[in-house]
Amino acid sequence: MVRIQSLQQSANIAKLPRAEGAAHNDWLWRHEDHCLQDTRVELRKQIMDWCEDPNSKCIFWLNGMAGTGKSTISRTIALALAEKKRLAASFFFRRGKKDISHSRMFFTTIAAQLANNLPVLRASIADAIDNAADIFEQGLREQWNQLILNPLKNAPTQQIQLVVVIDALDECDSMRDIQLILQLIAEAKDLGTVRIKIFLTSRPETPIFDGFRQLSGEAYQDFILHSIPLDTVNGDISTFFRQKLSPLKAKHGLGTPWPDEQIIEQLVARAAGLFIYAATTLRFIRDGIDGPETQLSLILNTTKSSLSATEHLDGIYTTLLQHSVLGKRGYHECEELARRFRHVVGSIVVMFNTISARNLAQLLQIKFEIVSGTLDSLHSVLNIPQDESQPVQLFHLSFRDFLLDPQRCSNPRFQIDEKERHTSLFRKCMEHISHLHENMCDLWGPGVLITEIPDDTIQRSIPPRIQYACRYWLKHLRLGNPVEGDIKAIRQFLEQHFLHWLEALSLIGEVSNGAHMIISLEEILSVSCNAY
């Protein structure tokens, strides 16, 4: 009987939707750095002391401007907690990465990790799923209460203190959801036996500040990352450069000392407290086609030491783009390369999910050689895997911010018009989904369960470019500049392929998302009737 109950609990827990890439140790983050042993020492100690102190506040909010190393600290803290068996769950938000760019699976993912990491909660979470079969479609508050808060309140009387790590909350796509999440997780401060603390990082954006202002001062403590004395940060960045550049000396047979003390000091000064500057500089020096000495000279000769932190970062982005994308080519060739850059990289920075270079070429309907040739020189700012089936990703959101802000990206050749890119991607999506048809997987009859269809059959019949188009065409429309012809194309699509689209969404497991899209589409078409 006990075994049957255990199997039923496991079956219920398995139903919890999990956001792909959310956990700190997910395969997605396998190449991401952790803090070097001799860096961030005092801050890491302060955070771990907070974790261990039974009287400390429920939430530790680490906020800092872009590029100050928040995610690296989060990964390091999550790893340390996991090693101590003190990590309850982790969720790393990332803009433009499907499941972890929004809050739809936030609490279900946390609940699934809690059930796995804290066996005393398994029965309560499983019962909550049994008692509310539609819990996965309910709002954040209902999911928090039924899947997390109530199971924690009703846990056996055993004193346990664990930590949930939430990274980059500002990259959740809904500010209203962000504020609601803050309100809900603050309720954990009143828990008794199984106490959950939350370590949370974000940029210091106004909606998040406002969300914390609405909480009791007893609920959280904050730490402003960019308020750490510059001398301390510079020491850590100096350690980073020394440890990371040292292997290049032996690999390339460079003289000793390389780089010398003066160069290290110049690099640290140019970093101006930003770890993302240091990381991007390292990749530019390490991966450049002209060798580390030449690449280093380009950095030192094209940036001034008297600029602000953001200006230094913008300077290195401008330098590497001019050098890597344009080089010393003639005017007309530079114009064509810049156009390809805006088309290919511009699409990557505004897309709602990452895809491989080959799938991107198919989505944009251009030759793969154009995409691969455009990306090949951008390893300093883009993670471009050797395995062509793996997605291309930004190393850091600051590169996206730079390209989309004409005040920061001063060279118009590299400026990305966000609305134009969304409009273009919407039209490409419409072209792809207009080829949908009935029974795309050649099923053998009506009433076939999704679980009975082999995954490779679905992937073959509805390839990644079609899946992307089915999921995100409406989002691109909303953020673009549609014209009357676009609205007419939507109406024609609905008349001819609406049911085919719903079938495709069902096959790729996006029916619930489709319901939200239909509601949004109704609003858009109602407005368009008045506009046109």
CSV table of C-alpha atoms in Angstrom, one decimal, residues 23 25 30 84 117 168 192 212 297 315 330 358 367 381-382 392 418 432 451 464 479 481 522 525:
chain,number,residue,atom,x,y,z
A,23,ALA,CA,18.0,25.3,-12.4
A,25,ASN,CA,23.0,23.3,-12.7
A,30,ARG,CA,27.4,24.3,-18.3
A,84,LYS,CA,25.7,21.7,2.0
A,117,ASN,CA,14.9,18.1,-2.6
A,168,ALA,CA,17.7,38.0,-12.7
A,192,GLY,CA,7.5,27.9,11.2
A,212,PHE,CA,10.1,45.9,-2.3
A,297,SER,CA,46.6,46.3,-28.4
A,315,GLY,CA,33.6,51.2,-26.2
A,330,GLY,CA,36.0,48.7,-48.5
A,358,ARG,CA,20.8,26.5,-39.1
A,367,LYS,CA,21.4,30.7,-46.8
A,381,VAL,CA,29.8,38.4,-27.5
A,382,LEU,CA,27.8,35.3,-28.7
A,392,VAL,CA,23.2,30.5,-30.4
A,418,GLU,CA,13.7,46.8,-32.5
A,432,HIS,CA,6.0,29.6,-42.3
A,451,THR,CA,1.9,10.6,-25.6
A,464,PRO,CA,12.0,24.0,-35.0
A,479,LEU,CA,6.0,44.6,-30.6
A,481,ASN,CA,4.9,48.1,-36.6
A,522,GLU,CA,-9.0,39.2,-30.4
A,525,LEU,CA,-8.1,42.6,-34.4
